[in-house]
Coordinates of C-alpha atoms and ligand atoms in Angstrom, one line a residue:
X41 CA 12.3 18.9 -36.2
X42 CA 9.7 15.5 -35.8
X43 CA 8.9 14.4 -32.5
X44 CA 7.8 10.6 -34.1
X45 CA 10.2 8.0 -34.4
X46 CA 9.9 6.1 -37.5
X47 CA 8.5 2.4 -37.4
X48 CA 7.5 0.1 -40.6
X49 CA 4.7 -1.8 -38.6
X50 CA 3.6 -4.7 -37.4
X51 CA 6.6 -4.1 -35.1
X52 CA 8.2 -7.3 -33.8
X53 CA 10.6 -7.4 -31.0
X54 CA 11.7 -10.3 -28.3
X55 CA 9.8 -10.6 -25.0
X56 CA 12.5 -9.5 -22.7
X57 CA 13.0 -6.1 -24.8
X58 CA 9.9 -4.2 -23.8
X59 CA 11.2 -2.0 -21.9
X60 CA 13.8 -0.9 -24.4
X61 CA 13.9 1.8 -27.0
X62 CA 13.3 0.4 -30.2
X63 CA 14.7 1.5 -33.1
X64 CA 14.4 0.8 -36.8
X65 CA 17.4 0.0 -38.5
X66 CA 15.9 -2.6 -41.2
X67 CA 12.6 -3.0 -42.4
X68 CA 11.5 -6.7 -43.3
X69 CA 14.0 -10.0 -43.5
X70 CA 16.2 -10.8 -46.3
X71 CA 14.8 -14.5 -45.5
X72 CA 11.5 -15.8 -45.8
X73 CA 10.8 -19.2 -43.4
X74 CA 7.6 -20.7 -44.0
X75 CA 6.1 -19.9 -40.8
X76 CA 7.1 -16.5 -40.1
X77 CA 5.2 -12.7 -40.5
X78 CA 8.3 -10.5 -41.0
X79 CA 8.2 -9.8 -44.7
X80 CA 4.2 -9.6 -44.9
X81 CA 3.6 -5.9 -46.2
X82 CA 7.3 -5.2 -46.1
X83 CA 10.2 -4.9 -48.2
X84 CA 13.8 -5.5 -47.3
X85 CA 15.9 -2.2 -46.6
X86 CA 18.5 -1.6 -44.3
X87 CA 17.8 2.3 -43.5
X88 CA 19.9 5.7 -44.2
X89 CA 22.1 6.2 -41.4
X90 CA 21.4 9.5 -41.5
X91 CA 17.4 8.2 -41.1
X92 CA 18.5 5.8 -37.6
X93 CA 20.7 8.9 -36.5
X94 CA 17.6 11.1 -36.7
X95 CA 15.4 8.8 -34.5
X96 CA 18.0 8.6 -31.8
X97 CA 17.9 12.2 -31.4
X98 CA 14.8 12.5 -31.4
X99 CA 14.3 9.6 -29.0
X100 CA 17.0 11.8 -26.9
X101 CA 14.6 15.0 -26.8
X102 CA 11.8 12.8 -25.7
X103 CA 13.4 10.1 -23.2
X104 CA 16.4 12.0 -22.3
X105 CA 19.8 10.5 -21.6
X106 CA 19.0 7.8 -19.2
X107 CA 18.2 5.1 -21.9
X108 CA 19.7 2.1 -21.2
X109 CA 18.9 -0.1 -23.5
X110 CA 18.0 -0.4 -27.3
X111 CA 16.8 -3.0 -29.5
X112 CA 17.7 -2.4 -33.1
X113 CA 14.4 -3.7 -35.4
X114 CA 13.9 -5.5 -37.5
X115 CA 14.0 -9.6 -38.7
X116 CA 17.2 -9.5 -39.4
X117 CA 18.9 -5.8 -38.7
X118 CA 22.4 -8.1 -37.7
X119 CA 22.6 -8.2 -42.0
X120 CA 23.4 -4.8 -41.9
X121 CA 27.1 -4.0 -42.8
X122 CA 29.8 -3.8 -39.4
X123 CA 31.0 -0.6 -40.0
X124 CA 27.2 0.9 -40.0
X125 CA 26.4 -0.8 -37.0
X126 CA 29.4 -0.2 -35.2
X127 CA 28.8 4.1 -36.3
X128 CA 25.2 3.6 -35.0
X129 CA 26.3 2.2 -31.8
X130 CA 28.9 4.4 -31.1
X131 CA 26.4 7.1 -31.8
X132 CA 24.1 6.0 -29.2
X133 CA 26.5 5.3 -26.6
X134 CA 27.2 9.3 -26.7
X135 CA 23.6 10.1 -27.0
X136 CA 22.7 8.0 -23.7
X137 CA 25.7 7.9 -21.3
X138 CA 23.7 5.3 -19.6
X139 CA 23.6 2.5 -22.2
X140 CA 24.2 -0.8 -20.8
X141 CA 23.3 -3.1 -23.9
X142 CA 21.9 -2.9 -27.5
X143 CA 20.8 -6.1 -29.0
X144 CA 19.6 -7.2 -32.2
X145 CA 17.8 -10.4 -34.3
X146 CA 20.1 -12.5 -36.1
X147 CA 20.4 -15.2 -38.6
X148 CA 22.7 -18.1 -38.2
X149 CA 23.8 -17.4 -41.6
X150 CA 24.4 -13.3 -40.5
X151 CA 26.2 -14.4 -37.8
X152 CA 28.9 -16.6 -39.7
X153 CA 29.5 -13.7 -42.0
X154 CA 30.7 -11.9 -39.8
X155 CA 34.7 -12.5 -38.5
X156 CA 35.4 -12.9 -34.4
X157 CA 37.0 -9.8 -35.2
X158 CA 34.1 -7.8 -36.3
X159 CA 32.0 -9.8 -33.6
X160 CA 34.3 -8.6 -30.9
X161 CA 34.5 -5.0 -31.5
X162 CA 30.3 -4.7 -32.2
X163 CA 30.7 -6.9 -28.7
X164 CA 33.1 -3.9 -27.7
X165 CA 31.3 -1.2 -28.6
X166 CA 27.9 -2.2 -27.4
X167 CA 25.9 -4.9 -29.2
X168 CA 25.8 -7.2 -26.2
X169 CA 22.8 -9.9 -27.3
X170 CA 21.9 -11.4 -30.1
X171 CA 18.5 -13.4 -30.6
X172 CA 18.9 -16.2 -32.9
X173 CA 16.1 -18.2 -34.1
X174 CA 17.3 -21.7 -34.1
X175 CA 13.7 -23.3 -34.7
X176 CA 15.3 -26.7 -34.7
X177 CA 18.2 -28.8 -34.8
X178 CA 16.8 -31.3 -37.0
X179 CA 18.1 -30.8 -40.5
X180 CA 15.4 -32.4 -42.5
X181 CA 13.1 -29.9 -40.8
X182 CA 14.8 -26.5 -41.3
X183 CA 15.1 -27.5 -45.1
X184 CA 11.2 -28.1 -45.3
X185 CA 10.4 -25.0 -43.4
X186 CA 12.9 -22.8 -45.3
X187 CA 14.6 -21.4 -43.2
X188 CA 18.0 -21.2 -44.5
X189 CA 20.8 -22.3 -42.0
X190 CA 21.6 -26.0 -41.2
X191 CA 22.2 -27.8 -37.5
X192 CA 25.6 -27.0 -37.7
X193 CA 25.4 -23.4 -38.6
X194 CA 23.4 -22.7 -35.6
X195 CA 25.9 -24.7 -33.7
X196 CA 29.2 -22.1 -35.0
X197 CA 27.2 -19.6 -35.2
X198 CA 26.3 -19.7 -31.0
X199 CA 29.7 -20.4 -30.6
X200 CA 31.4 -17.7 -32.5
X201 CA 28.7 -15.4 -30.5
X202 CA 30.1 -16.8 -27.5
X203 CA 33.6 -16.4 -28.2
X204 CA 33.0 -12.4 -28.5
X205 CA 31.5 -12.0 -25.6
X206 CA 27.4 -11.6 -27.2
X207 CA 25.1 -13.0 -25.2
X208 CA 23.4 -15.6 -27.1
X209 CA 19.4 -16.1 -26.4
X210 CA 17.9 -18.6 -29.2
X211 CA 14.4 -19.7 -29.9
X212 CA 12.9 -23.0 -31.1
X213 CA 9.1 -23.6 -32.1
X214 CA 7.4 -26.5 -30.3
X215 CA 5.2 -28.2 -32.7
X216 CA 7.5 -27.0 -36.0
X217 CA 6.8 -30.2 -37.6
X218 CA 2.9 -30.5 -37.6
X219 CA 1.2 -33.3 -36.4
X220 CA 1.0 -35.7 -39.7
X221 CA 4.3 -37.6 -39.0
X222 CA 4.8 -38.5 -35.1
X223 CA 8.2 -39.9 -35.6
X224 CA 9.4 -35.9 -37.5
X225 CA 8.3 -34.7 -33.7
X226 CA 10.9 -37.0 -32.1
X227 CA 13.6 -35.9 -34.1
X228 CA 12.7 -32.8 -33.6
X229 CA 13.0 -32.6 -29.8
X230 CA 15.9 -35.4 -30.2
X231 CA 18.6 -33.2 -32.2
X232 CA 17.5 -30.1 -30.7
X233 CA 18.3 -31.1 -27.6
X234 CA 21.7 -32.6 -29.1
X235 CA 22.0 -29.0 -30.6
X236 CA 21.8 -27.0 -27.3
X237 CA 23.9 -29.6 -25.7
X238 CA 27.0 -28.7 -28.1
X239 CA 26.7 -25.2 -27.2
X240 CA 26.9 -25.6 -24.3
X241 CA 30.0 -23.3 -22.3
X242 CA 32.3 -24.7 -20.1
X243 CA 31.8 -21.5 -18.0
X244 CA 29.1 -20.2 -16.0
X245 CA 28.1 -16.9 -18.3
X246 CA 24.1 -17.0 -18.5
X247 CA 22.5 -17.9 -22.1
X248 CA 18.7 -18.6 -23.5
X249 CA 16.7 -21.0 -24.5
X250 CA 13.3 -20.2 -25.2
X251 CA 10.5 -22.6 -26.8
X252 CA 7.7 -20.7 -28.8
X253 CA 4.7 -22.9 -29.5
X254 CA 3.8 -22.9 -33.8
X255 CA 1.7 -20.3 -34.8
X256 CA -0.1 -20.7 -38.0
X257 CA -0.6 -16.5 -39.0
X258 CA -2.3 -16.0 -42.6
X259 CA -0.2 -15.2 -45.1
X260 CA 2.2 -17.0 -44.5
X261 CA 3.4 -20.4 -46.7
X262 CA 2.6 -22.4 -43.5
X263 CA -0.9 -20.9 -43.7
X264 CA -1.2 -22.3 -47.6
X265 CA 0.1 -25.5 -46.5
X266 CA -3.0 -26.0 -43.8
X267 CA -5.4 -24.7 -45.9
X268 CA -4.8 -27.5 -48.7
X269 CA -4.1 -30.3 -45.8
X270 CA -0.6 -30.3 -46.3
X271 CA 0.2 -29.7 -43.1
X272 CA -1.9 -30.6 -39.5
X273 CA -0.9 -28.5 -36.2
X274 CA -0.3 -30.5 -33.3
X275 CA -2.3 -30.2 -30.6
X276 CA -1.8 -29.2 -27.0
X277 CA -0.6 -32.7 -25.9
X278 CA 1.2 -33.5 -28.6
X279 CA 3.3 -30.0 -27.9
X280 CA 3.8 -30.5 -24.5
X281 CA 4.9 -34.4 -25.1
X282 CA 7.3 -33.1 -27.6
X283 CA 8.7 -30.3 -25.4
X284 CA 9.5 -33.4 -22.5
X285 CA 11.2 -34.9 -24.7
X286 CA 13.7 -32.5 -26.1
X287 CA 13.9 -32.0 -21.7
X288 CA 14.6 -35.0 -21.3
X289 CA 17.4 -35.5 -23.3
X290 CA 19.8 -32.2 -22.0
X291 CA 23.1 -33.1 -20.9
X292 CA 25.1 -30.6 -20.3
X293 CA 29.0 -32.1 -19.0
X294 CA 29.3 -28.3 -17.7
X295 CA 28.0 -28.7 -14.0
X296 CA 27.9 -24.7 -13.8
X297 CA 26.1 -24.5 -16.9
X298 CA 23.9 -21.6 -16.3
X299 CA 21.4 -22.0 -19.7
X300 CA 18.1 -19.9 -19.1
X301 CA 15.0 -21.7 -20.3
X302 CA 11.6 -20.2 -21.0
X303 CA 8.7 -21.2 -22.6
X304 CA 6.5 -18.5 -21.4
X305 CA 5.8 -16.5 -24.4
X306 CA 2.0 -15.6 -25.2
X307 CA 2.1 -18.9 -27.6
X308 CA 2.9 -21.4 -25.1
X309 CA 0.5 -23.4 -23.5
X310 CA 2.1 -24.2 -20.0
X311 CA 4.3 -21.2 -18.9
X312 CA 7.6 -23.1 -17.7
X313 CA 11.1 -21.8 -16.2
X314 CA 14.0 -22.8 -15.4
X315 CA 17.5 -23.4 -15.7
X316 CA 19.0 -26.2 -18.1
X317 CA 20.0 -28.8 -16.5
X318 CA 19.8 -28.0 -13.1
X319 CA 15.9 -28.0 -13.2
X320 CA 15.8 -30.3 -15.7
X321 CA 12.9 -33.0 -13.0
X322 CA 11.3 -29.7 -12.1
X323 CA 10.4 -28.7 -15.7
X324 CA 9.4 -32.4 -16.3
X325 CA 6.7 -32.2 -13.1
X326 CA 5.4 -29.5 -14.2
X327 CA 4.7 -30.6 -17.9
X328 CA 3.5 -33.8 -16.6
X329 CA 1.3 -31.5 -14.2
X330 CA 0.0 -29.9 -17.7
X331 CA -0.9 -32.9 -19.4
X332 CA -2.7 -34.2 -16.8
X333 CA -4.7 -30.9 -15.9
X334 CA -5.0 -29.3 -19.3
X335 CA -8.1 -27.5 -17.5
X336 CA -4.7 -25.3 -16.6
X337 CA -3.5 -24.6 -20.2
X338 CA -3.2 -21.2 -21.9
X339 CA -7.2 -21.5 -23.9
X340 CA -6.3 -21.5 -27.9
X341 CA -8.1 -17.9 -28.1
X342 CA -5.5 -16.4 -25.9
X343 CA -2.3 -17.7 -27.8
X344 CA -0.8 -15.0 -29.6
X345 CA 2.7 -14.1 -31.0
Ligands
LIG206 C1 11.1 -12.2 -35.8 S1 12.0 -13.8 -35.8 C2 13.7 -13.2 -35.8 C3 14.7 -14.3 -35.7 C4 15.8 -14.2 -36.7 N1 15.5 -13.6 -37.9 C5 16.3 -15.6 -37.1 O1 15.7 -16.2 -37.9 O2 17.3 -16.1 -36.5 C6 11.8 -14.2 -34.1 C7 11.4 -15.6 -33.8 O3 10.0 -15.8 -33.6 C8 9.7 -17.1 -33.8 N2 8.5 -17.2 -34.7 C9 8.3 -16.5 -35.8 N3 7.1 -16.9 -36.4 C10 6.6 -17.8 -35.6 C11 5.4 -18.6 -35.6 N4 4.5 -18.5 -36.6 N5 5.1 -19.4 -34.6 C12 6.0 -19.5 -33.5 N6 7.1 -18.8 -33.4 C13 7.4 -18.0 -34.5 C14 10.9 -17.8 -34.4 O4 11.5 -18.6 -33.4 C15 11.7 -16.7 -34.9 O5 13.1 -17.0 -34.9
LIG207 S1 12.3 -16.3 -38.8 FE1 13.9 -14.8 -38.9 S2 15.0 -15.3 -40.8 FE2 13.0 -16.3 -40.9 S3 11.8 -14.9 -42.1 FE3 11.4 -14.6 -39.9 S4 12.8 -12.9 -39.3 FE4 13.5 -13.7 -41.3

């Protein structure tokens, strides 16, 4: 009987989930954006059933039955067929009485394949947040970038989330667009903000928006691209100017909205906070603050992913 849960490493996982078990359900991404690590030294599989089953016993003998939540790894595990997750949810839930939430990363794409019916009973069952990396709103971008899924798909995708009851927390990358074309920047911030905006609830449920500032990691295309010129990274001005912008231009008609933002992920510059659009003058000081005293900024060598 192994004591070792399985993991096909470099594990990645969202911020707020290190305090979860993790558990491999996928290995790799069945996409492959220009930017991102997921599929270096990995090959896509969803995993055996029998294989996750395993590691949630044996994450039983060694945690015991207070677990309360999981995160099912890895770039894309909501891919994996309904009726799989659904018996791998279930199967938790008896293993830890305790369980209050399992969440997962999700494609815009994985999302719409998916009926509200199917949504709502994973929602049901257990899968209670899904992190959906929107990287922008601009269309023009996601094409060049490669990642797959249009404006508009992230917009039905957030909402059909919404309607089953999944807490939606998305990420966008600050910077996405390089810094050869300033006006590519502007539309950037301009229809991401116009993207959150139609996504917004007309309730008061709590949802996430967190910024993630570019990261150029070798071997990715990205890394290619800056090698041969093709593409320039903004600097940490030009980030934080671009970041005001897309501030500046939430609206939210939903006075209760109750939209989460963070940009204090080990990439970011400035660590900000704050709720969308409540804090909306508060953010903006303390950007402003940033520029102005970039003594304060996060030093390039500490920026990570
Ligand atoms: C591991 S991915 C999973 C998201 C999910 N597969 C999707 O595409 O919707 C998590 C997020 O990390 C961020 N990310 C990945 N590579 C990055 C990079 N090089 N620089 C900054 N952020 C990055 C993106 O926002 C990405 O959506
Ligand atoms: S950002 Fe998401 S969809 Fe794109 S390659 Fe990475 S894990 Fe896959």
């Amino acid at each position: 009987m192994s004591n070792q849960i399985y993991y096909c490493k470099p594990v990645f996982r969202p911020p707020s989930e290190a305090n979860s078990l993790l558990i491999q359900l996928t290995e790799g991404c069945t996409y492959q954006c220009d930017f991102c690590m997921s599929n270096l030294n990995k090959r896509f599989k969803i995993r055996s059933v029998h294989a996750v089953k395993r590691d949630l016993d044996t994450a039983r003998r060694i945690y015991g039955q207070n677990i309360r939540r999981i995160f099912f790894l890895d770039g894309n595990a909501m891919v994996t067929p309904t009726d799989t997750l659904l018996e791998l949810i279930n199967y938790a839930c008896e293993l830890f009485p305790k369980l209050e939430r399992c969440g997962v990363y999700a494609h815009s794409k994985d999302i719409l394949k998916k009926s509200d019916e199917q949504l709502t009973q994973l929602s049901e069952a257990g899968l209670k947040i899904a992190y959906v990396g929107f990287e922008s709103g601009y269309n023009k971008l996601l094409k060049a970038v490669n990642k797959h899924a249009t404006k508009q798909d992230h917009i039905e995708a957030s909402k059909k989330l919404m309607r089953a009851k999944i807490t939606l927390s998305a990420t966008v990358i600050n910077g996405l667009g390089g810094a050869n074309n300033p006006e590519i920047s502007k539309k950037h911030a301009f229809e991401t903000a116009d993207l959150v905006n139609k996504i917004c609830p007309d309730d008061d449920r709590t949802w996430y928006i967190a910024f993630l500032s570019l990261m150029v990691p070798p071997g990715t295309k990205l890394y290619e691209k800056k090698a041969t010129g093709d593409f320039q990274e903004m600097n940490s001005t030009q980030i934080l100017q671009e970041l005001k912008v897309f501030i500046k231009n939430i609206d939210f008609e939903n006075e209760n909205a109750n939209c989460i933002f963070r940009s204090n992920h080990a990439s970011n510059y400035l660590p900000l906070k704050g709720v969308l659009e409540r804090d909306k003058e508060k953010i903006i000081y303390v950007i402003n603050n940033g520029l102005s005293h970039q003594e304060n900024l996060r030093p390039e060598f500490y920026r990570a992913l």
